Short mmCIF file of C-alpha atoms in Angstrom, two decimals:
data_model
loop_
_atom_site.label_atom_id
_atom_site.label_comp_id
_atom_site.label_asym_id
_atom_site.label_seq_id
_atom_site.Cartn_x
_atom_site.Cartn_y
_atom_site.Cartn_z
CA MET A 223 -14.24 41.95 15.11
CA ALA A 224 -11.70 39.63 16.55
CA SER A 225 -8.62 39.79 14.64
CA SER A 226 -6.88 37.30 12.58
CA PRO A 227 -5.39 34.47 14.73
CA THR A 228 -1.43 34.07 14.86
CA PRO A 229 -0.22 30.62 13.80
CA THR A 230 1.08 28.39 16.81
CA GLU A 231 2.93 25.25 17.22
CA SER A 232 -0.39 23.51 16.15
CA SER A 233 -0.98 24.89 13.05
CA ALA A 234 -0.93 22.80 10.11
CA PRO A 235 1.85 24.32 7.77
CA GLY A 236 0.93 26.33 5.01
CA ALA A 237 -2.65 26.93 7.04
CA SER A 238 -4.62 29.85 5.06
CA THR A 239 -5.20 32.97 7.17
CA PRO A 240 -8.86 34.15 6.82
CA PRO A 241 -9.85 37.68 5.80
CA PRO A 242 -9.83 40.32 9.08
CA ALA A 243 -13.30 41.52 8.34
CA GLN A 244 -14.87 38.11 8.41
CA ARG A 245 -17.13 37.65 11.07
CA ARG A 246 -16.61 34.27 13.20
CA VAL A 247 -20.20 34.15 14.72
CA SER A 248 -23.56 34.84 13.26
CA GLU A 249 -25.40 37.47 14.52
CA ALA A 250 -28.22 35.77 15.61
CA VAL A 251 -26.21 33.31 17.56
CA HIS A 252 -23.93 36.10 18.99
CA ARG A 253 -27.16 37.63 20.38
CA ARG A 254 -28.21 34.73 22.50
CA ARG A 255 -24.33 33.09 23.21
CA TRP A 256 -25.40 33.71 26.99
CA ALA A 257 -28.73 31.93 26.68
CA ILE A 258 -26.91 29.10 24.96
CA LEU A 259 -23.98 28.97 27.53
CA ALA A 260 -26.90 28.58 30.28
CA VAL A 261 -28.40 25.43 28.59
CA LEU A 262 -25.00 23.56 28.09
CA CYS A 263 -24.31 24.07 31.58
CA PHE A 264 -27.44 21.99 32.36
CA SER A 265 -26.10 19.37 30.62
CA LEU A 266 -22.86 19.65 32.19
CA LEU A 267 -24.78 19.67 35.59
CA VAL A 268 -26.17 16.42 35.27
CA VAL A 269 -23.22 14.76 34.44
CA ILE A 270 -20.89 16.09 37.47
CA LEU A 271 -24.47 16.10 39.91
CA ASP A 272 -24.31 12.21 39.34
CA THR A 273 -20.72 11.60 40.12
CA SER A 274 -21.22 13.79 43.34
CA ILE A 275 -24.32 12.03 44.45
CA LEU A 276 -23.14 8.26 44.09
CA ASN A 277 -20.08 9.65 45.96
CA VAL A 278 -22.26 10.64 49.11
CA ALA A 279 -24.90 7.70 48.59
CA THR A 280 -21.89 4.84 48.79
CA LYS A 281 -22.01 4.17 52.19
CA THR A 282 -25.69 3.75 51.95
CA ILE A 283 -25.73 1.36 48.85
CA ALA A 284 -22.61 -0.20 50.92
CA GLN A 285 -25.83 -1.27 53.61
CA PRO A 286 -27.48 -4.67 53.53
CA ALA A 287 -30.87 -4.33 51.82
CA PRO A 288 -33.17 -3.34 51.96
CA THR A 289 -31.50 -0.10 53.02
CA GLY A 290 -28.77 -0.59 50.63
CA LEU A 291 -27.43 -3.03 48.31
CA GLY A 292 -24.83 -4.73 50.41
CA SER A 293 -22.16 -3.49 47.77
CA THR A 294 -18.40 -4.28 48.53
CA GLN A 295 -16.15 -1.49 48.75
CA SER A 296 -14.76 -3.04 45.07
CA GLN A 297 -18.21 -3.13 43.89
CA LEU A 298 -18.98 0.33 44.66
CA GLU A 299 -15.53 1.58 43.04
CA TRP A 300 -16.91 -0.37 40.12
CA ALA A 301 -20.29 1.44 39.71
CA ILE A 302 -18.04 4.20 39.79
CA ASN A 303 -15.72 2.84 37.53
CA SER A 304 -17.90 1.30 35.05
CA TYR A 305 -19.28 4.61 34.36
CA THR A 306 -16.19 6.18 33.90
CA LEU A 307 -14.40 3.42 31.96
CA VAL A 308 -17.14 3.75 29.14
CA PHE A 309 -17.44 7.42 29.42
CA ALA A 310 -13.84 7.95 28.48
CA GLY A 311 -13.71 5.25 26.21
CA LEU A 312 -16.00 6.22 24.29
CA LEU A 313 -15.10 10.29 24.47
CA PHE A 314 -12.57 10.11 21.25
CA THR A 315 -15.56 8.35 19.04
CA ALA A 316 -18.55 10.94 20.40
CA GLY A 317 -16.26 13.80 19.76
CA LEU A 318 -15.61 12.53 16.20
CA LEU A 319 -19.56 11.61 15.61
CA GLY A 320 -20.41 15.13 16.81
CA ASP A 321 -17.90 16.70 14.68
CA ARG A 322 -18.93 14.55 11.59
CA LEU A 323 -23.05 14.23 12.27
CA GLY A 324 -23.62 17.75 14.51
CA ARG A 325 -22.94 18.31 17.82
CA LYS A 326 -26.38 19.41 18.55
CA LYS A 327 -27.66 15.98 17.35
CA VAL A 328 -24.69 13.85 19.51
CA LEU A 329 -25.60 16.11 22.63
CA LEU A 330 -29.58 15.21 22.32
CA PHE A 331 -28.85 11.89 21.79
CA GLY A 332 -26.47 11.38 24.72
CA MET A 333 -28.92 13.15 27.18
CA LEU A 334 -31.78 10.74 25.93
CA VAL A 335 -29.14 7.99 26.93
CA PHE A 336 -28.20 9.26 29.98
CA GLY A 337 -31.84 9.70 31.30
CA VAL A 338 -32.57 6.37 30.24
CA GLY A 339 -29.71 4.65 32.25
CA SER A 340 -30.65 6.91 35.02
CA VAL A 341 -34.06 5.43 35.45
CA LEU A 342 -32.62 2.04 34.93
CA SER A 343 -29.91 2.79 37.78
CA ALA A 344 -32.50 3.66 40.43
CA MET A 345 -34.37 0.12 39.69
CA SER A 346 -31.21 -1.94 40.40
CA THR A 347 -31.70 -5.14 42.60
CA SER A 348 -28.37 -5.66 42.64
CA SER A 349 -24.79 -4.36 42.39
CA GLY A 350 -24.43 -6.01 39.57
CA GLN A 351 -27.39 -4.45 37.74
CA LEU A 352 -26.09 -1.18 39.30
CA ILE A 353 -22.52 -1.55 37.61
CA THR A 354 -24.21 -2.52 33.91
CA PHE A 355 -26.65 0.47 34.37
CA ARG A 356 -23.83 2.94 35.23
CA ALA A 357 -22.41 1.76 32.13
CA VAL A 358 -25.28 2.95 30.48
CA MET A 359 -25.03 6.50 31.80
CA GLY A 360 -21.46 6.77 30.72
CA PHE A 361 -22.43 5.59 27.32
CA GLY A 362 -24.90 8.84 27.30
CA GLY A 363 -22.33 10.88 29.29
CA ALA A 364 -20.06 10.54 27.04
CA PHE A 365 -21.76 12.10 23.87
CA ILE A 366 -22.65 14.88 26.18
CA LEU A 367 -19.16 16.76 27.41
CA PRO A 368 -17.52 16.57 24.40
CA ALA A 369 -20.37 18.72 22.59
CA THR A 370 -20.87 21.06 25.34
CA LEU A 371 -17.46 22.35 25.03
CA ALA A 372 -17.28 22.09 21.26
CA ILE A 373 -20.64 24.49 20.79
CA ILE A 374 -19.21 26.73 23.49
CA MET A 375 -16.01 26.89 21.38
CA ASN A 376 -18.30 27.72 18.28
CA VAL A 377 -20.64 30.13 19.66
CA PHE A 378 -18.36 32.50 21.28
CA GLU A 379 -15.89 35.04 19.96
CA PRO A 380 -12.09 34.14 20.85
CA ALA A 381 -11.77 37.44 23.10
CA GLU A 382 -15.04 35.92 25.14
CA GLN A 383 -13.90 32.45 25.16
CA PRO A 384 -11.82 32.19 28.21
CA LYS A 385 -15.05 33.99 30.48
CA ALA A 386 -17.10 31.19 29.04
CA ILE A 387 -15.03 28.72 29.95
CA GLY A 388 -14.74 29.95 33.48
CA ILE A 389 -18.13 29.87 34.06
CA TRP A 390 -18.51 26.26 32.51
CA THR A 391 -15.86 24.81 34.78
CA SER A 392 -17.78 26.77 37.48
CA VAL A 393 -20.87 24.57 37.09
CA VAL A 394 -18.59 21.87 38.60
CA GLY A 395 -18.34 23.38 41.72
CA PHE A 396 -21.73 24.11 41.90
CA ALA A 397 -22.55 20.26 40.96
CA ILE A 398 -20.20 19.10 43.47
CA ALA A 399 -21.95 21.08 46.27
CA LEU A 400 -25.75 20.52 44.81
CA GLY A 401 -25.16 16.54 44.58
CA PRO A 402 -24.06 15.61 48.13
CA ILE A 403 -26.96 18.08 49.33
CA ALA A 404 -29.55 17.00 47.05
CA GLY A 405 -28.46 13.41 48.05
CA GLY A 406 -28.50 13.88 51.33
CA LEU A 407 -32.41 15.26 51.43
CA LEU A 408 -33.13 12.44 49.18
CA LEU A 409 -31.90 9.73 51.21
CA GLN A 410 -33.36 10.86 54.34
CA HIS A 411 -37.07 10.62 52.68
CA PHE A 412 -36.70 7.99 50.02
CA TRP A 413 -34.58 4.90 49.16
CA TRP A 414 -31.24 5.09 47.54
CA GLY A 415 -32.50 4.80 43.95
CA SER A 416 -33.91 8.28 44.33
CA VAL A 417 -30.55 10.02 43.82
CA PHE A 418 -30.35 8.93 40.07
CA LEU A 419 -34.22 9.79 39.46
CA VAL A 420 -33.14 13.13 40.35
CA ASN A 421 -31.61 13.45 36.88
CA VAL A 422 -34.81 12.60 35.02
CA PRO A 423 -36.60 16.18 35.58
CA ILE A 424 -33.13 18.20 34.88
CA VAL A 425 -32.62 15.77 31.54
CA VAL A 426 -35.91 16.78 30.15
CA VAL A 427 -35.73 20.53 30.70
CA ALA A 428 -32.19 20.21 28.89
CA LEU A 429 -33.59 18.42 25.99
CA VAL A 430 -36.55 21.10 25.78
CA ALA A 431 -34.33 23.94 26.31
CA MET A 432 -31.49 22.52 23.47
CA GLY A 433 -34.16 21.90 20.76
CA ALA A 434 -35.06 25.53 21.28
CA ILE A 435 -32.13 27.39 21.37
CA VAL A 436 -28.73 25.60 20.60
CA PRO A 437 -27.60 25.71 17.27
CA ASP A 438 -25.97 22.67 15.39
CA SER A 439 -22.38 22.21 14.08
CA LYS A 440 -20.09 20.28 12.30
CA ASN A 441 -16.40 20.07 10.97
CA PRO A 442 -16.92 20.23 7.07
CA LYS A 443 -13.85 17.49 7.23
CA PRO A 444 -14.78 15.10 9.76
CA GLY A 445 -12.34 12.41 10.55
CA LYS A 446 -12.96 8.71 9.97
CA LEU A 447 -13.98 6.66 12.66
CA ASP A 448 -11.68 4.03 14.44
CA PRO A 449 -13.64 1.39 15.93
CA VAL A 450 -10.26 -0.89 16.60
CA GLY A 451 -8.64 2.23 18.29
CA VAL A 452 -12.01 2.65 20.69
CA LEU A 453 -11.94 -1.01 21.01
CA LEU A 454 -8.04 -1.04 22.32
CA SER A 455 -8.77 1.34 24.73
CA ILE A 456 -11.66 0.62 26.28
CA VAL A 457 -9.98 -3.21 27.04
CA ALA A 458 -6.78 -1.68 27.94
CA LEU A 459 -8.14 0.50 30.82
CA VAL A 460 -10.74 -2.12 31.90
CA SER A 461 -7.64 -4.83 32.17
CA LEU A 462 -5.54 -1.94 33.89
CA ILE A 463 -8.02 -0.52 36.49
CA TYR A 464 -9.39 -4.01 37.50
CA GLY A 465 -6.00 -5.14 38.30
CA ILE A 466 -5.28 -2.57 40.49
CA ILE A 467 -8.78 -3.03 42.56
CA LYS A 468 -8.39 -6.80 42.58
CA GLY A 469 -5.02 -5.88 44.22
CA GLY A 470 -6.38 -3.65 46.62
CA GLN A 471 -9.27 -6.21 47.46
CA GLU A 472 -6.95 -8.66 48.13
CA GLY A 473 -4.66 -6.67 49.96
CA ASP A 474 -1.62 -8.62 47.81
CA PHE A 475 -0.61 -7.06 44.16
CA LEU A 476 1.50 -9.88 43.83
CA VAL A 477 -1.46 -12.38 43.21
CA ALA A 478 -2.02 -13.67 39.56
CA GLN A 479 -5.44 -11.81 39.44
CA SER A 480 -3.95 -8.23 40.31
CA TRP A 481 -0.50 -8.38 38.64
CA GLY A 482 -2.02 -10.32 35.44
CA PRO A 483 -4.58 -7.89 34.26
CA ILE A 484 -2.05 -4.73 35.30
CA VAL A 485 0.36 -6.37 33.12
CA ALA A 486 -1.84 -7.22 30.24
CA GLY A 487 -3.73 -3.42 30.22
CA LEU A 488 -0.14 -2.15 29.67
CA ALA A 489 0.78 -3.66 27.08
CA LEU A 490 -2.50 -3.14 25.21
CA LEU A 491 -2.05 0.39 26.25
CA GLY A 492 1.24 0.20 24.31
CA VAL A 493 -0.38 -1.59 21.33
CA PHE A 494 -2.90 1.20 21.32
CA VAL A 495 -0.10 3.95 21.00
CA ALA A 496 1.46 2.02 18.42
CA TYR A 497 -1.93 1.66 16.56
CA GLN A 498 -2.81 5.06 16.54
CA ARG A 499 0.87 6.23 15.38
CA SER A 500 0.23 4.06 12.25
CA THR A 501 -3.26 4.40 11.49
CA ASP A 502 -4.51 7.24 9.02
CA HIS A 503 -7.45 7.88 11.04
CA PRO A 504 -6.75 7.36 15.01
CA VAL A 505 -8.93 7.90 17.61
CA LEU A 506 -6.40 10.30 19.11
CA ASP A 507 -3.76 11.98 17.28
CA VAL A 508 -0.76 11.56 19.18
CA THR A 509 0.82 14.08 17.40
CA TRP A 510 -1.14 16.80 18.89
CA PHE A 511 1.11 15.99 22.00
CA ARG A 512 4.34 17.40 20.47
CA ASN A 513 2.61 20.74 21.40
CA ARG A 514 4.05 21.42 24.77
CA ARG A 515 1.22 23.81 26.01
CA PHE A 516 -1.33 21.06 24.96
CA SER A 517 0.41 18.14 26.16
CA ALA A 518 0.97 19.99 29.70
CA SER A 519 -2.31 20.82 30.04
CA VAL A 520 -3.87 17.71 29.47
CA ALA A 521 -1.40 16.01 31.75
CA ALA A 522 -2.53 18.77 34.56
CA ILE A 523 -6.15 18.14 34.47
CA GLY A 524 -5.23 14.33 34.43
CA LEU A 525 -3.00 14.33 37.44
CA MET A 526 -5.23 16.65 39.22
CA PHE A 527 -8.49 14.82 38.99
CA PHE A 528 -6.70 11.42 39.42
CA ALA A 529 -5.71 13.04 42.89
CA LEU A 530 -9.30 14.55 43.56
CA THR A 531 -11.34 11.52 42.70
CA GLY A 532 -9.48 9.49 45.13
CA VAL A 533 -9.79 11.92 47.77
CA THR A 534 -13.13 12.59 47.48
CA PHE A 535 -14.12 8.91 47.26
CA PHE A 536 -12.42 8.44 51.16
CA SER A 537 -13.49 11.47 52.40
CA VAL A 538 -17.08 10.31 52.83
CA PHE A 539 -16.44 7.15 54.55
CA TYR A 540 -14.72 9.44 56.90
CA ASN A 541 -17.35 12.24 57.21
CA GLN A 542 -20.04 9.29 57.97
CA SER A 543 -18.26 6.21 58.95
CA VAL A 544 -15.82 7.87 61.29
CA ARG A 545 -16.95 11.05 62.10
CA GLY A 546 -20.75 10.19 62.42
CA TYR A 547 -22.15 12.63 60.09
CA SER A 548 -25.31 12.03 58.38
CA VAL A 549 -25.62 11.85 54.83
CA LEU A 550 -26.85 15.19 54.51
CA GLN A 551 -24.66 16.86 56.88
CA SER A 552 -21.85 15.37 54.95
CA GLY A 553 -23.03 16.81 51.84
CA LEU A 554 -23.31 20.34 53.74
CA LEU A 555 -19.28 19.79 54.91
CA VAL A 556 -18.36 20.05 50.72
CA LEU A 557 -19.86 23.69 50.28
CA PRO A 558 -16.82 25.32 50.91
CA LEU A 559 -15.14 23.43 48.17
CA ALA A 560 -17.70 23.88 46.02
CA VAL A 561 -18.12 28.07 46.49
CA SER A 562 -14.38 28.79 46.47
CA GLN A 563 -14.71 27.23 43.09
CA MET A 564 -17.86 28.41 41.82
CA PHE A 565 -15.92 32.09 42.80
CA PHE A 566 -12.75 31.74 41.63
CA ALA A 567 -13.42 29.82 38.42
CA PRO A 568 -14.63 32.42 36.34
CA ARG A 569 -12.39 35.30 37.47
CA ALA A 570 -9.34 32.79 36.88
CA ARG A 571 -9.10 34.52 33.32
CA LEU A 572 -8.25 37.77 34.87
CA VAL A 573 -5.17 36.54 37.06
CA VAL A 574 -3.90 34.52 33.62
CA ASP A 575 -4.03 37.67 32.05
CA ARG A 576 -1.76 39.39 34.36
CA PHE A 577 0.66 36.24 35.59
CA GLY A 578 0.20 33.68 32.54
CA ALA A 579 -1.13 30.28 32.39
CA ARG A 580 1.95 28.45 33.60
CA ALA A 581 2.27 30.72 37.01
CA VAL A 582 -1.45 30.58 37.86
CA CYS A 583 -1.85 26.35 36.96
CA THR A 584 1.22 25.83 38.77
CA SER A 585 0.30 28.12 41.56
CA GLY A 586 -3.17 26.12 41.61
CA LEU A 587 -1.81 22.49 41.78
CA VAL A 588 0.07 23.59 44.60
CA VAL A 589 -2.58 25.07 46.59
CA THR A 590 -4.40 21.86 45.75
CA ALA A 591 -1.88 19.31 46.87
CA VAL A 592 -1.32 21.53 49.99
CA ALA A 593 -5.03 20.67 50.62
CA PHE A 594 -4.58 17.09 50.15
CA ALA A 595 -1.50 17.22 52.43
CA GLY A 596 -4.02 19.05 55.27
CA PHE A 597 -5.76 15.33 55.62
CA LEU A 598 -2.94 14.76 58.00
CA LEU A 599 -4.16 17.00 60.26
CA LEU A 600 -7.64 15.01 60.67
CA GLY A 601 -8.57 12.63 63.33
CA GLN A 602 -11.48 11.63 65.00
CA THR A 603 -12.28 14.43 67.15
CA THR A 604 -10.48 16.92 64.99
CA PRO A 605 -12.62 20.17 65.10
CA ILE A 606 -14.39 20.33 61.68
CA TRP A 607 -13.59 23.71 60.53
CA VAL A 608 -10.06 21.86 60.13
CA LEU A 609 -11.95 19.90 56.91
CA GLU A 610 -13.92 22.90 55.52
CA VAL A 611 -10.48 25.14 55.25
CA LEU A 612 -9.03 22.24 53.23
CA PHE A 613 -11.94 22.04 51.13
CA PHE A 614 -11.97 25.51 50.28
CA LEU A 615 -8.36 25.48 49.51
CA MET A 616 -8.81 22.69 47.40
CA GLY A 617 -11.73 24.25 45.82
CA SER A 618 -9.57 27.53 45.08
CA GLY A 619 -6.66 25.65 43.44
CA MET A 620 -8.99 23.80 41.05
CA ALA A 621 -10.39 26.75 39.98
CA HIS A 622 -7.28 27.93 39.10
CA VAL A 623 -6.06 25.33 37.28
CA MET A 624 -9.37 23.93 35.19
CA PRO A 625 -10.17 27.16 33.56
CA PRO A 626 -6.78 28.15 32.11
CA ALA A 627 -5.70 24.17 31.37
CA THR A 628 -9.22 23.67 29.30
CA VAL A 629 -8.64 27.26 27.19
CA MET A 630 -4.91 25.71 26.70
CA ILE A 631 -6.13 22.74 24.99
CA MET A 632 -8.95 24.15 23.08
CA SER A 633 -7.06 26.98 21.67
CA SER A 634 -4.00 24.72 20.69
CA LEU A 635 -6.21 23.39 18.00
CA PRO A 636 -7.87 24.46 14.96
CA ARG A 637 -11.66 25.65 15.63
CA GLU A 638 -12.82 22.52 13.50
CA LYS A 639 -11.08 20.04 16.06
CA ALA A 640 -13.30 21.58 18.61
CA GLY A 641 -15.00 18.33 19.09
CA SER A 642 -12.07 15.83 19.37
CA GLY A 643 -10.17 18.58 21.65
CA SER A 644 -13.11 18.80 23.76
CA ALA A 645 -13.19 14.50 23.75
CA ILE A 646 -9.14 14.68 24.89
CA ASN A 647 -9.78 17.06 27.77
CA ASN A 648 -12.57 14.93 29.21
CA THR A 649 -11.06 11.78 28.26
CA PHE A 650 -7.75 12.40 30.50
CA ARG A 651 -10.24 14.14 33.15
CA GLN A 652 -12.28 10.96 33.55
CA VAL A 653 -9.60 8.22 32.78
CA GLY A 654 -7.55 10.31 35.47
CA GLY A 655 -10.73 9.88 37.78
CA ALA A 656 -10.87 6.64 36.83
CA LEU A 657 -7.32 5.72 38.07
CA GLY A 658 -7.42 8.22 40.97
CA VAL A 659 -10.11 5.75 42.71
CA ALA A 660 -8.49 2.67 41.62
CA VAL A 661 -4.79 3.19 42.79
CA LEU A 662 -5.84 5.72 45.61
CA GLY A 663 -8.85 2.95 46.47
CA ALA A 664 -6.26 0.50 46.50
CA LEU A 665 -3.89 2.07 49.09
CA LEU A 666 -6.63 2.91 51.11
CA SER A 667 -7.78 -0.85 51.10
CA THR A 668 -4.19 -2.33 51.33
CA THR A 669 -3.12 0.08 54.42
CA TYR A 670 -6.49 -0.08 55.90
CA ARG A 671 -6.08 -4.04 55.77
CA SER A 672 -2.88 -4.22 57.31
CA GLY A 673 -3.98 -1.80 59.87
CA ILE A 674 -7.08 -3.66 60.92
CA ASP A 675 -6.14 -7.61 60.48
CA GLY A 676 -4.72 -7.70 64.17
CA HIS A 677 -7.79 -7.10 65.57
CA LEU A 678 -10.03 -9.43 63.49
CA GLY A 679 -9.36 -12.52 65.37
CA VAL A 680 -12.89 -11.98 67.69
CA LEU A 681 -14.64 -12.70 64.24
CA PRO A 682 -15.53 -16.12 62.75
CA ALA A 683 -12.66 -16.92 60.29
CA SER A 684 -15.46 -16.91 57.26
CA ASP A 685 -15.98 -13.18 58.33
CA ARG A 686 -11.94 -12.13 58.65
CA HIS A 687 -11.27 -11.35 55.18
CA ALA A 688 -14.39 -9.49 54.01
CA ALA A 689 -14.27 -7.34 57.30
CA GLY A 690 -11.26 -6.26 56.69
CA GLU A 691 -11.97 -4.79 53.13
CA SER A 692 -12.63 -1.44 54.40
CA VAL A 693 -13.99 0.37 57.47
CA GLU A 694 -17.79 0.27 56.75
CA ALA A 695 -17.30 -3.62 56.37
CA THR A 696 -15.60 -3.89 59.56
CA LEU A 697 -18.62 -1.89 61.22
CA THR A 698 -21.13 -3.26 59.65
CA ILE A 699 -20.02 -6.83 60.53
CA ALA A 700 -19.25 -5.73 64.27
CA SER A 701 -22.56 -4.51 64.54
CA LYS A 702 -23.95 -8.25 64.51
CA LEU A 703 -21.94 -9.36 66.88
CA GLY A 704 -22.90 -7.39 70.34
CA PRO A 705 -19.97 -6.45 72.99
CA ALA A 706 -17.74 -8.54 71.28
CA GLY A 707 -17.97 -6.20 67.58
CA ARG A 708 -17.96 -3.10 69.65
CA ALA A 709 -14.21 -4.02 70.56
CA LEU A 710 -13.60 -3.39 66.95
CA VAL A 711 -14.97 0.18 66.46
CA GLN A 712 -11.86 2.06 67.75
CA PRO A 713 -9.44 -0.08 65.88
CA ALA A 714 -11.61 0.18 63.00
CA HIS A 715 -11.48 3.98 62.90
CA ASP A 716 -7.82 3.81 63.89
CA ALA A 717 -7.10 2.00 61.00
CA PHE A 718 -9.00 3.98 58.83
CA ILE A 719 -7.67 7.24 59.59
CA HIS A 720 -3.93 6.02 59.50
CA ALA A 721 -5.13 4.50 55.72
CA MET A 722 -6.61 7.85 55.04
CA HIS A 723 -3.25 9.76 55.79
CA ILE A 724 -1.13 7.75 53.83
CA THR A 725 -3.75 7.88 50.52
CA ALA A 726 -3.60 11.67 50.96
CA ILE A 727 0.10 11.66 50.85
CA GLY A 728 -0.45 9.82 47.67
CA ALA A 729 -2.57 12.41 46.24
CA ALA A 730 -0.27 15.18 47.42
CA ALA A 731 2.49 13.48 45.66
CA VAL A 732 0.38 13.07 42.50
CA THR A 733 -0.67 16.68 42.18
CA LEU A 734 2.90 18.15 43.03
CA LEU A 735 4.00 15.81 39.90
CA GLY A 736 1.53 17.59 38.09
CA ALA A 737 2.79 21.17 39.30
CA VAL A 738 6.15 20.18 38.35
CA VAL A 739 5.02 19.10 34.79
CA VAL A 740 3.17 22.25 34.08
CA LEU A 741 5.98 24.50 35.40
CA ILE A 742 8.80 22.63 33.38
CA PHE A 743 6.45 22.19 30.09
CA LEU A 744 4.50 25.01 29.72
CA PRO A 745 5.38 28.10 27.92
CA ARG A 746 5.99 31.07 29.78
CA LYS A 747 3.86 33.06 27.40
CA ASN A 748 -0.25 32.72 26.66
CA PRO A 749 -0.64 31.63 23.45
CA ALA A 750 -2.53 33.00 20.45
CA PRO A 751 -5.66 31.19 19.00
CA ALA A 752 -4.95 28.33 17.04
CA ALA A 753 -4.77 29.20 13.06
CA GLY A 754 -7.27 28.48 10.70
CA GLY A 755 -10.19 29.15 13.80
CA ALA A 756 -11.57 32.14 12.47
CA GLN A 757 -11.91 30.55 9.05
CA SER A 758 -13.51 27.13 10.13
CA GLN A 759 -15.68 29.07 12.11
CA SER A 760 -17.75 30.22 9.60
CA GLN A 761 -18.12 26.71 7.83
CA THR A 762 -18.70 24.92 11.07
CA VAL A 763 -21.66 27.28 12.47
CA GLU A 764 -25.29 26.13 11.18
CA THR A 765 -27.66 28.71 12.90
CA GLN A 766 -31.35 27.11 13.72
CA ARG A 767 -33.20 30.53 13.14
#
């Protein structure tokens, strides 16, 4: 079996070293570990599938009833972020509950809630209902992802964990491709709510399979819950993101409705950090960030998803509103991103073994930034293969960041903290994505409004503000005005492409910042497993025979 772990900078002083001959995973679990991984990937698939399907369906949902809900761009952003904020705000608590009650139990609970939320979202009759029921889905999702990664860390030997995590992250690429394609097929034949109902059969299959073969595990010394910390984090993030979205909607960040919530959110985040430092049972143990490889890896994932989520949000409108592709065609255009990630993610460990995690993560972030900057090449008549090459580069870069960064985060903590470590990994990914949609979406909206405002004089005064919010809003209103409205189509396309270019530059800059952080703070050498891991493994895995 694997040798005893070497203490690292994250190890507690005086941690005991387990006997060299001690087996870390029971034989029964070891034999079916790959089947367990396949079942866990189903739960990851349904969460990522939901996000990618919603991205491709945003244009349809923005259309007036009965085709869609007539959602504005800010409402679409909230439909994405209501899920993300609840998801991210509860991840720490869900991770602790998994450590305390059993990761399998909370995983099954999360899948059940996610399925119910999917049905309710499909039946929404207004944007407000969709935003609310998406939050229900986020509540369920918060219990899914920490448990899956924690279970993987508990059923695989340390030597196989990088390979397992590589496969786990490659499912993200598969879901990114499957979501838009499945969404396009559904929207061609059914109403927009079908993109949520598709989750239900996957949830049912996953629940049955999990009950049959996934083992339960828990931390023998779980931490206490921190409801005050959870509440502070959610309120702070909601306030901050509300202010950012409101500023983009109004085209002015100096109005009180924008800067007030932003300042309040930042202040509450400061209170949250101070409280976490003072409490004896923090929802987020800020001392973990003293570990450079832990903090650098968390920053890399957060910054990359900040940029990625913002780019995928506006690329849907470029493909459909500007280029005129159908929902299905738009989904098929994402295939190169998914294929490259599915191919490279499981093999990233081999590159890390040769060149080290720092070199691989830095290079992956640089490649991703180049792909984002490549959106400057896109215009209304650019050959579509250019976009395909950019998506392929984007997926290749991501595939060399997510697996090694995730391994670094999980290996920085003792094995019994697997649930909490997974929660941190996914929290910063979700928070980064939420802020990316808010910040880059606000940048897109503000830039677009400044470009289209001078052309809106042909519209009634009551329609001008709404028409300037997004390209889809402009085109929807213009379509009702006949010849006068057709004069707005080309200016709307031009304004959007300019706004997309500015937003792509912002995304590339954020990703390059992540590369600099990794290059400076991530140690050159690959780490050894965290101390205490082997010993706690035998304590935490409970095989269901």
